[in-house]
Amino acid sequence: MPHTPLIQTTANHIQSLLSGEGSGHDWWHVYRVWQNAKAIANNEQADLFIVELAALLHDIADHKFHNGDDTAGPRAARAWLESLQVEEPTIQHICLIIKEISYKGAGTSSAMSTLEGRIVQDADRLDAIGAIGIGRAFAFGGHKGREMYNPDIKPVLHENFEAYKTASAPTINHFYEKLLLLKDRMHTKTAKAMAEERHQFMEAFLKQFYHEWDGL
Ligand code: ADP
Ligand code: NI
């Protein structure tokens, strides 16, 4: 199948799989990561076909497997791409990206081994910061039944900020434990520039939040 319809068919497939998901991995998250990834790839010498497919497929299994099985995503992506007769080297590269992006193992800041992977990871992280990131964080916290903020529970800096989803800290703590750290972890110049504005917006949000908290 030519690249354009193959990407569109994949987008339709993911849309039907993830629509209406409530914990932050719904279709519109994938849609935004796809658009961010294209914007970043425009400024890089990257294989756009790989970038687009990996962005579309990066959360293919996350909605069902919250138990840390990081082989589920690559397996589901492979089955889908094989059904469309995509060539093996392309499938391998996409599965590697999905595996590396969902790796939440000990202590490492999830290295991505290819440029295409770094672009998709930047795009995914951009969707965790700024106005959208704030919305997603509170949606995730609500989904888990967390408090919005509790001045008595201080943020903790985790060795690996991906690995504490089971902790039940208030959502505001997530900003200090992960979201405010993301701008310095962007790989590409384009994502760094996009992250800067989103980061400042989160800083302004937090300032206003505390201002209102104390009725000032
Ligand atoms: P992704 O890597 O696809 O962005 P994650 O599974 O890491 O997805 O997180 C999904 C969304 O939920 C993100 O916006 C993330 O910031 C948010 N999130 C994850 N953990 C927490 C948490 N402990 N508190 C609040 N929001 C969280
Ligand atoms: Ni994602």
XYZ file of N, CA and C and ligand atoms in Angstrom:
676
model
N 0.854 -1.201 0.000
C 0.000 0.000 0.000
C 0.892 1.254 0.000
N 0.561 2.284 -0.762
C 1.360 3.525 -0.713
C 1.317 4.153 0.688
N 2.318 4.990 0.958
C 2.477 5.495 2.324
C 1.274 6.290 2.850
N 0.729 7.177 2.019
C -0.341 8.051 2.531
C -1.581 7.276 2.993
N -2.132 6.375 2.158
C -3.288 5.604 2.657
C -2.933 4.673 3.810
N -1.695 4.185 3.830
C -1.297 3.295 4.932
C -1.313 4.052 6.267
N -0.849 5.291 6.234
C -0.863 6.103 7.455
C -2.307 6.417 7.851
N -3.133 6.741 6.875
C -4.529 7.075 7.180
C -5.284 5.864 7.738
N -5.045 4.689 7.152
C -5.684 3.458 7.655
C -5.259 3.186 9.096
N -3.977 3.436 9.370
C -3.464 3.232 10.732
C -4.115 4.230 11.699
N -4.229 5.480 11.267
C -4.887 6.490 12.116
C -6.326 6.064 12.417
N -7.044 5.579 11.406
C -8.435 5.142 11.622
C -8.503 3.977 12.605
N -7.563 3.048 12.458
C -7.510 1.875 13.334
C -7.294 2.299 14.795
N -6.328 3.184 15.010
C -6.028 3.638 16.371
C -7.194 4.455 16.933
N -7.792 5.265 16.082
C -8.943 6.059 16.539
C -10.044 5.132 17.035
N -10.307 4.056 16.314
C -11.391 3.171 16.754
C -10.994 2.385 18.006
N -9.687 2.087 18.161
C -9.242 1.364 19.367
C -9.279 2.229 20.624
N -8.838 3.488 20.508
C -8.587 4.302 21.707
C -9.636 5.374 21.992
N -10.645 5.492 21.163
C -11.615 6.570 21.373
C -12.277 6.472 22.739
N -12.373 7.607 23.409
C -13.110 7.658 24.668
C -12.349 7.119 25.861
N -11.077 6.792 25.715
C -10.282 6.299 26.834
C -10.098 7.439 27.836
N -10.212 7.154 29.149
C -10.280 8.248 30.127
C -9.031 8.520 30.937
N -7.941 7.788 30.727
C -6.793 7.955 31.620
C -5.638 8.703 30.968
N -5.863 9.266 29.784
C -4.792 10.056 29.168
C -4.205 9.430 27.913
N -4.702 8.297 27.504
C -4.202 7.677 26.269
C -5.296 7.541 25.232
N -6.175 8.518 25.200
C -7.250 8.486 24.229
C -6.724 8.831 22.837
N -7.579 8.681 21.839
C -7.200 8.982 20.458
C -6.646 10.390 20.302
N -7.212 11.366 20.970
C -6.760 12.748 20.746
C -5.362 12.979 21.277
N -4.938 12.238 22.297
C -3.523 12.284 22.709
C -2.654 11.796 21.554
N -3.030 10.668 20.966
C -2.258 10.116 19.853
C -2.265 11.089 18.669
N -3.415 11.661 18.398
C -3.516 12.634 17.313
C -2.521 13.793 17.526
N -2.490 14.331 18.767
C -1.586 15.465 19.029
C -0.119 15.047 18.932
N 0.201 13.855 19.412
C 1.581 13.376 19.316
C 1.969 13.238 17.837
N 1.058 12.737 17.044
C 1.272 12.621 15.599
C 1.567 13.993 14.981
N 0.743 14.999 15.321
C 0.947 16.347 14.763
C 2.255 16.967 15.279
N 2.542 16.825 16.579
C 3.805 17.329 17.137
C 4.991 16.672 16.445
N 4.888 15.368 16.243
C 5.996 14.617 15.647
C 6.260 15.091 14.216
N 5.189 15.358 13.469
C 5.378 15.861 12.099
C 6.038 17.235 12.123
N 5.605 18.091 13.059
C 6.182 19.445 13.156
C 7.679 19.362 13.476
N 8.052 18.466 14.382
C 9.471 18.319 14.738
C 10.250 17.735 13.556
N 9.684 16.703 12.928
C 10.386 15.998 11.843
C 10.642 16.914 10.649
N 9.808 17.909 10.468
C 10.003 18.888 9.389
C 11.359 19.553 9.443
N 11.920 19.677 10.657
C 13.214 20.344 10.826
C 14.370 19.361 10.995
N 14.117 18.082 10.782
C 15.161 17.071 10.980
C 15.272 16.218 9.716
N 16.426 15.606 9.539
C 16.606 14.694 8.401
C 16.114 13.311 8.816
N 14.809 13.195 9.046
C 14.286 11.934 9.572
C 13.415 11.251 8.534
N 13.203 9.961 8.742
C 12.294 9.196 7.877
C 10.858 9.465 8.372
N 10.152 10.292 7.633
C 8.830 10.754 8.081
C 7.823 9.613 8.177
N 7.942 8.633 7.300
C 7.029 7.484 7.309
C 7.139 6.726 8.638
N 8.385 6.484 9.058
C 8.621 5.810 10.348
C 8.098 6.675 11.504
N 8.401 7.965 11.451
C 7.982 8.877 12.529
C 6.457 8.863 12.668
N 5.762 8.970 11.544
C 4.291 9.038 11.617
C 3.697 7.730 12.128
N 4.176 6.609 11.609
C 3.611 5.326 12.061
C 3.925 5.062 13.528
N 5.155 5.386 13.942
C 5.518 5.140 15.349
C 4.702 6.050 16.275
N 4.490 7.305 15.864
C 3.673 8.213 16.684
C 2.256 7.651 16.813
N 1.707 7.194 15.707
C 0.325 6.673 15.728
C 0.204 5.402 16.568
N 1.267 4.593 16.566
C 1.173 3.282 17.224
C 1.778 3.283 18.633
N 2.311 4.430 19.112
C 3.141 4.383 20.320
C 2.378 3.962 21.582
N 1.061 4.219 21.618
C 0.283 3.827 22.808
C -0.721 2.727 22.480
N -0.456 1.945 21.436
C -1.459 0.993 20.929
C -1.958 0.018 22.004
N -1.075 -0.339 22.940
C -1.503 -1.324 23.938
C -1.633 -0.755 25.343
N -1.301 0.534 25.508
C -1.296 1.109 26.848
C -2.650 1.090 27.541
N -3.713 1.192 26.737
C -5.040 1.285 27.345
C -5.453 -0.025 27.995
N -4.893 -1.127 27.553
C -5.300 -2.415 28.117
C -4.302 -2.953 29.127
N -3.013 -2.629 28.921
C -1.987 -3.269 29.726
C -1.297 -2.266 30.622
N -1.855 -2.031 31.798
C -1.222 -1.088 32.716
C -0.315 -1.825 33.687
N -0.024 -3.068 33.380
C 0.695 -3.897 34.351
C 2.178 -3.999 34.055
N 2.693 -3.054 33.256
C 4.130 -3.039 33.024
C 4.609 -4.050 31.989
N 3.699 -4.647 31.221
C 4.108 -5.556 30.157
C 4.509 -4.734 28.939
N 5.825 -4.488 28.794
C 6.230 -3.609 27.702
C 6.461 -4.354 26.384
N 6.032 -5.617 26.330
C 6.086 -6.307 25.035
C 4.741 -6.222 24.318
N 3.702 -5.808 25.049
C 2.350 -5.782 24.456
C 2.265 -4.775 23.307
N 2.859 -3.591 23.484
C 2.798 -2.555 22.459
C 3.476 -2.980 21.167
N 4.769 -3.363 21.244
C 5.445 -3.827 20.030
C 4.717 -4.999 19.363
N 4.164 -5.912 20.146
C 3.460 -7.063 19.550
C 2.223 -6.625 18.784
N 1.440 -5.734 19.412
C 0.219 -5.270 18.757
C 0.562 -4.459 17.497
N 1.625 -3.649 17.583
C 2.039 -2.854 16.419
C 2.500 -3.768 15.288
N 3.281 -4.800 15.647
C 3.776 -5.734 14.618
C 2.609 -6.439 13.921
N 1.653 -6.909 14.699
C 0.513 -7.622 14.105
C -0.218 -6.712 13.118
N -0.388 -5.458 13.523
C -1.088 -4.499 12.650
C -0.288 -4.250 11.368
N 1.014 -3.987 11.510
C 1.838 -3.645 10.337
C 2.006 -4.850 9.407
N 2.098 -6.050 9.980
C 2.187 -7.255 9.133
C 0.896 -7.422 8.333
N -0.228 -7.102 8.943
C -1.504 -7.263 8.233
C -1.576 -6.313 7.036
N -0.746 -5.258 7.055
C -0.715 -4.313 5.925
C 0.490 -4.564 5.015
N 1.181 -5.685 5.237
C 2.359 -6.051 4.444
C 3.461 -4.982 4.420
N 3.662 -4.311 5.533
C 4.787 -3.368 5.656
C 6.080 -4.179 5.718
N 7.160 -3.644 5.114
C 8.427 -4.393 5.062
C 9.022 -4.580 6.459
N 9.717 -5.702 6.608
C 10.245 -6.110 7.912
C 11.168 -5.057 8.566
N 12.118 -4.446 7.846
C 12.988 -3.465 8.529
C 12.192 -2.276 9.100
N 11.151 -1.881 8.399
C 10.301 -0.785 8.889
C 9.573 -1.218 10.157
N 9.023 -2.434 10.137
C 8.332 -2.960 11.327
C 9.293 -3.013 12.513
N 10.514 -3.496 12.242
C 11.481 -3.624 13.344
C 11.802 -2.272 13.958
N 11.975 -1.281 13.107
C 12.326 0.048 13.618
C 11.168 0.618 14.459
N 9.957 0.478 13.961
C 8.790 1.009 14.683
C 8.610 0.292 16.025
N 8.782 -1.024 16.015
C 8.636 -1.784 17.271
C 9.724 -1.404 18.281
N 10.919 -1.126 17.787
C 11.997 -0.687 18.683
C 11.620 0.649 19.350
N 11.083 1.562 18.551
C 10.681 2.864 19.101
C 9.611 2.673 20.185
N 8.621 1.830 19.906
C 7.526 1.633 20.877
C 8.058 0.989 22.155
N 8.983 0.055 21.980
C 9.568 -0.605 23.151
C 10.355 0.407 23.981
N 11.191 1.206 23.315
C 12.033 2.154 24.055
C 11.211 3.269 24.698
N 10.147 3.692 24.022
C 9.361 4.818 24.545
C 8.564 4.388 25.772
N 8.223 3.118 25.863
C 7.407 2.695 27.000
C 8.258 2.080 28.098
N 9.558 2.089 27.893
C 10.440 1.509 28.911
C 10.455 2.375 30.159
N 10.069 1.784 31.294
C 10.035 2.556 32.533
C 10.939 1.918 33.577
N 11.972 1.271 33.114
C 12.827 0.502 34.016
C 13.701 1.353 34.924
N 14.457 0.696 35.745
C 15.166 1.330 36.854
C 16.137 2.425 36.447
N 15.955 3.569 37.073
C 16.981 4.601 37.073
C 17.365 5.283 35.771
N 17.009 4.744 34.641
C 17.487 5.340 33.392
C 16.503 6.389 32.892
N 17.030 7.358 32.147
C 16.122 8.329 31.551
C 15.858 7.919 30.104
N 15.344 6.726 29.952
C 14.894 6.141 28.689
C 15.593 6.661 27.438
N 16.777 6.130 27.143
C 17.499 6.493 25.929
C 16.761 5.978 24.700
N 16.711 6.785 23.673
C 16.108 6.360 22.416
C 17.255 6.181 21.428
N 17.307 5.032 20.724
C 18.505 4.791 19.932
C 18.484 5.356 18.519
N 17.346 5.840 18.030
C 17.350 6.421 16.679
C 16.742 7.827 16.691
N 17.072 8.596 15.667
C 16.522 9.951 15.541
C 14.991 9.915 15.502
N 14.439 8.964 14.752
C 12.976 8.870 14.645
C 12.368 8.621 16.033
N 13.020 7.797 16.831
C 12.547 7.525 18.195
C 12.620 8.764 19.063
N 13.706 9.516 18.914
C 13.853 10.739 19.730
C 12.757 11.743 19.366
N 12.413 11.793 18.098
C 11.352 12.718 17.666
C 10.010 12.313 18.283
N 9.700 11.024 18.243
C 8.409 10.571 18.789
C 8.381 10.762 20.305
N 9.502 10.519 20.964
C 9.522 10.728 22.419
C 9.362 12.215 22.756
N 10.032 13.081 22.017
C 9.843 14.528 22.223
C 8.370 14.903 22.041
N 7.757 14.380 20.987
C 6.357 14.709 20.686
C 5.440 14.224 21.810
N 5.718 13.034 22.331
C 4.921 12.463 23.425
C 5.086 13.323 24.686
N 6.306 13.743 24.946
C 6.567 14.556 26.143
C 5.989 15.955 26.019
N 5.978 16.508 24.812
C 5.355 17.832 24.637
C 3.889 17.778 25.041
N 3.251 16.631 24.820
C 1.829 16.509 25.153
C 1.598 16.335 26.651
N 2.692 16.214 27.412
C 2.551 16.088 28.870
C 2.766 17.431 29.556
N 3.156 18.476 28.794
C 3.416 19.785 29.417
C 2.509 20.865 28.809
N 2.627 22.083 29.321
C 1.787 23.180 28.830
C 0.336 23.005 29.251
N -0.545 23.739 28.581
C -1.973 23.710 28.938
C -2.541 22.301 28.820
N -2.158 21.609 27.761
C -2.643 20.238 27.566
C -2.111 19.333 28.673
N -0.848 19.511 29.002
C -0.248 18.685 30.051
C -0.934 18.895 31.393
N -1.284 20.146 31.689
C -2.003 20.448 32.935
C -3.351 19.730 32.926
N -4.061 19.849 31.817
C -5.357 19.163 31.696
C -5.221 17.668 31.871
N -4.214 17.093 31.219
C -4.029 15.637 31.305
C -3.652 15.207 32.718
N -2.827 15.998 33.390
C -2.406 15.615 34.739
C -3.614 15.562 35.688
N -4.476 16.568 35.601
C -5.645 16.560 36.491
C -6.650 15.479 36.078
N -6.742 15.218 34.780
C -7.623 14.130 34.330
C -7.110 12.788 34.867
N -5.790 12.586 34.780
C -5.175 11.354 35.278
C -5.386 11.233 36.791
N -5.148 12.343 37.510
C -5.321 12.324 38.972
C -6.761 11.997 39.355
N -7.703 12.590 38.652
C -9.115 12.312 38.924
C -9.456 10.854 38.645
N -8.941 10.357 37.555
C -9.139 8.955 37.166
C -8.658 8.007 38.273
N -7.549 8.416 38.934
C -6.980 7.589 40.007
C -7.532 7.952 41.382
N -8.442 8.923 41.451
C -9.014 9.315 42.738
C -8.053 10.073 43.632
N -7.127 10.825 43.023
C -6.129 11.549 43.813
C -6.645 12.919 44.253
N -6.027 13.441 45.306
C -6.259 14.837 45.675
C -5.618 15.731 44.623
N -6.213 16.923 44.444
C -5.629 17.889 43.521
C -4.323 18.437 44.114
N -4.422 18.861 45.367
C -3.250 19.445 46.040
C -3.414 19.217 47.526
N -2.303 18.971 48.198
C -2.321 18.869 49.658
C -1.021 19.473 50.168
N -1.104 20.672 50.776
C 0.131 21.361 51.190
C 0.960 20.563 52.188
N 0.350 19.563 52.834
C 1.105 18.771 53.817
C 1.898 17.632 53.179
N 1.626 17.341 51.904
C 2.356 16.241 51.253
C 3.334 16.832 50.241
N 4.612 16.756 50.570
C 5.640 17.396 49.753
C 6.030 16.512 48.559
N 6.391 17.131 47.425
C 6.852 16.346 46.275
C 8.145 15.601 46.605
N 8.344 14.482 45.969
C 9.533 13.657 46.159
C 10.232 13.561 44.820
N 11.557 13.754 44.800
C 12.250 13.571 43.520
C 12.654 12.113 43.359
N 12.015 11.461 42.399
C 12.267 10.040 42.184
C 13.464 9.869 41.278
N 14.187 8.813 41.511
C 15.330 8.512 40.656
C 14.881 8.380 39.211
N 13.763 7.704 39.010
C 13.226 7.561 37.665
C 11.798 8.074 37.674
N 11.576 9.214 37.032
C 10.271 9.841 37.158
C 9.146 9.129 36.425
N 9.458 8.095 35.671
C 8.406 7.354 34.981
C 7.802 6.263 35.872
N 8.493 5.943 36.971
C 8.199 4.672 37.618
C 7.372 4.746 38.897
N 6.611 5.816 39.060
C 5.940 5.930 40.350
C 4.438 6.079 40.203
N 3.886 5.547 39.111
C 2.469 5.780 38.855
C 1.545 5.209 39.920
N 2.065 4.239 40.683
C 1.216 3.649 41.699
C 1.204 4.480 42.983
N 2.198 5.381 43.130
C 2.195 6.270 44.296
C 0.941 7.138 44.231
N 0.410 7.506 45.406
C -0.876 8.210 45.344
C -0.756 9.674 45.727
N 0.324 10.297 45.294
C 0.558 11.705 45.629
C -0.461 12.607 44.936
N -0.689 13.804 45.528
C -1.592 14.757 44.878
C -1.053 15.178 43.506
N -1.957 15.571 42.628
C -1.577 15.871 41.249
C -0.558 17.003 41.135
N -0.668 18.025 41.991
C 0.302 19.128 41.924
C 1.736 18.604 42.082
N 1.920 17.566 42.888
C 3.268 17.028 43.075
C 3.869 16.512 41.767
N 3.001 16.021 40.890
C 3.458 15.487 39.603
C 4.198 16.551 38.781
N 3.850 17.812 38.985
C 4.547 18.878 38.256
C 6.023 18.913 38.648
N 6.285 18.766 39.968
C 7.670 18.845 40.446
C 8.415 17.534 40.219
N 7.653 16.436 40.216
C 8.294 15.129 40.093
C 8.574 14.779 38.643
N 7.842 15.385 37.709
C 8.068 15.051 36.309
C 7.894 16.224 35.342
N 6.730 16.863 35.369
C 6.390 17.759 34.256
C 7.358 18.939 34.084
N 7.814 19.513 35.212
C 8.735 20.656 35.101
C 10.146 20.218 34.698
N 10.405 18.919 34.731
C 11.734 18.425 34.359
C 11.829 18.097 32.870
N 10.677 18.069 32.204
C 10.681 17.549 30.830
C 11.363 18.470 29.829
N 11.290 19.777 30.025
C 11.854 20.666 28.994
C 13.361 20.433 28.810
N 14.039 20.064 29.882
C 15.480 19.809 29.769
C 15.814 18.406 29.263
N 14.778 17.618 29.031
C 15.025 16.261 28.526
C 14.650 16.113 27.058
N 14.293 17.224 26.426
C 13.957 17.151 25.003
C 15.233 16.886 24.195
N 15.095 16.119 23.132
C 16.265 15.775 22.314
C 16.493 16.787 21.183
N 15.425 17.174 20.494
C 15.584 17.998 19.287
C 15.458 19.486 19.603
N 16.090 20.297 18.746
C 16.025 21.749 18.893
C 14.590 22.255 18.808
N 13.843 21.710 17.861
C 12.459 22.146 17.661
C 11.629 21.893 18.912
N 11.768 20.700 19.489
C 10.986 20.363 20.683
C 11.424 21.209 21.873
N 12.719 21.487 21.966
C 13.211 22.344 23.063
C 12.534 23.711 22.983
N 12.456 24.258 21.771
C 11.831 25.579 21.600
C 10.338 25.513 21.934
N 9.643 24.466 21.476
C 8.212 24.327 21.776
C 7.994 24.134 23.271
N 8.922 23.425 23.917
C 8.779 23.120 25.339
C 8.926 24.380 26.195
N 9.744 25.311 25.742
C 10.022 26.519 26.511
C 8.724 27.282 26.840
N 7.910 27.522 25.826
C 6.654 28.254 26.005
C 5.699 27.475 26.931
N 5.629 26.172 26.703
C 4.720 25.347 27.511
C 5.168 25.305 28.964
N 6.487 25.288 29.157
C 7.038 25.271 30.514
C 6.669 26.566 31.251
N 6.853 27.681 30.569
C 6.525 28.973 31.200
C 5.048 29.037 31.574
N 4.212 28.445 30.730
C 2.784 28.437 31.028
C 2.498 27.633 32.302
N 3.185 26.520 32.480
C 2.988 25.725 33.709
C 3.458 26.492 34.941
N 4.594 27.203 34.811
C 5.098 28.013 35.928
C 4.055 29.067 36.316
N 3.481 29.722 35.309
C 2.475 30.758 35.568
C 1.234 30.147 36.210
N 0.849 28.975 35.715
C -0.307 28.271 36.283
C -0.084 27.981 37.770
N 1.083 27.478 38.118
C 1.354 27.107 39.512
C 1.352 28.350 40.410
N 1.934 29.411 39.903
C 1.980 30.659 40.663
C 0.545 31.122 40.987
N -0.299 31.130 39.976
C -1.685 31.555 40.149
C -2.432 30.589 41.077
N -2.146 29.291 40.943
C -2.798 28.268 41.755
C -2.574 28.546 43.250
N -1.308 28.791 43.630
C -1.010 29.046 45.057
C -1.601 30.373 45.511
N -1.590 31.338 44.614
C -2.166 32.651 44.873
C -3.642 32.495 45.262
N -4.383 31.700 44.474
C -5.807 31.505 44.750
C -6.022 30.611 45.972
N -5.109 29.674 46.187
C -5.245 28.704 47.285
C -5.390 29.406 48.635
N -4.579 30.432 48.817
C -4.600 31.141 50.087
C -5.551 32.325 50.097
N -6.395 32.407 49.078
C -7.403 33.474 49.028
C -6.806 34.857 48.923
N -5.647 34.932 48.264
C -4.985 36.244 48.165
C -5.475 36.997 46.931
P 2.527 9.292 27.918
O 3.949 8.870 28.088
O 1.837 8.673 26.781
O 2.342 10.798 27.943
P 1.909 8.421 30.665
O 1.267 7.109 30.837
O 3.288 8.627 31.183
O 1.755 8.724 29.132
O 0.984 9.520 31.296
C -0.252 9.853 30.755
C -0.653 11.230 31.264
O -0.944 11.143 32.641
C 0.461 12.266 31.125
O -0.075 13.517 30.785
C 1.078 12.292 32.500
O 1.672 13.520 32.846
C -0.114 12.016 33.366
N 0.330 11.378 34.596
C 1.110 10.286 34.742
N 1.354 10.034 36.047
C 0.726 11.007 36.734
C 0.584 11.342 38.115
N 1.169 10.614 39.067
N -0.153 12.426 38.450
C -0.750 13.177 37.508
N -0.653 12.933 36.186
C 0.069 11.873 35.804
Ni 1.717 8.770 24.721
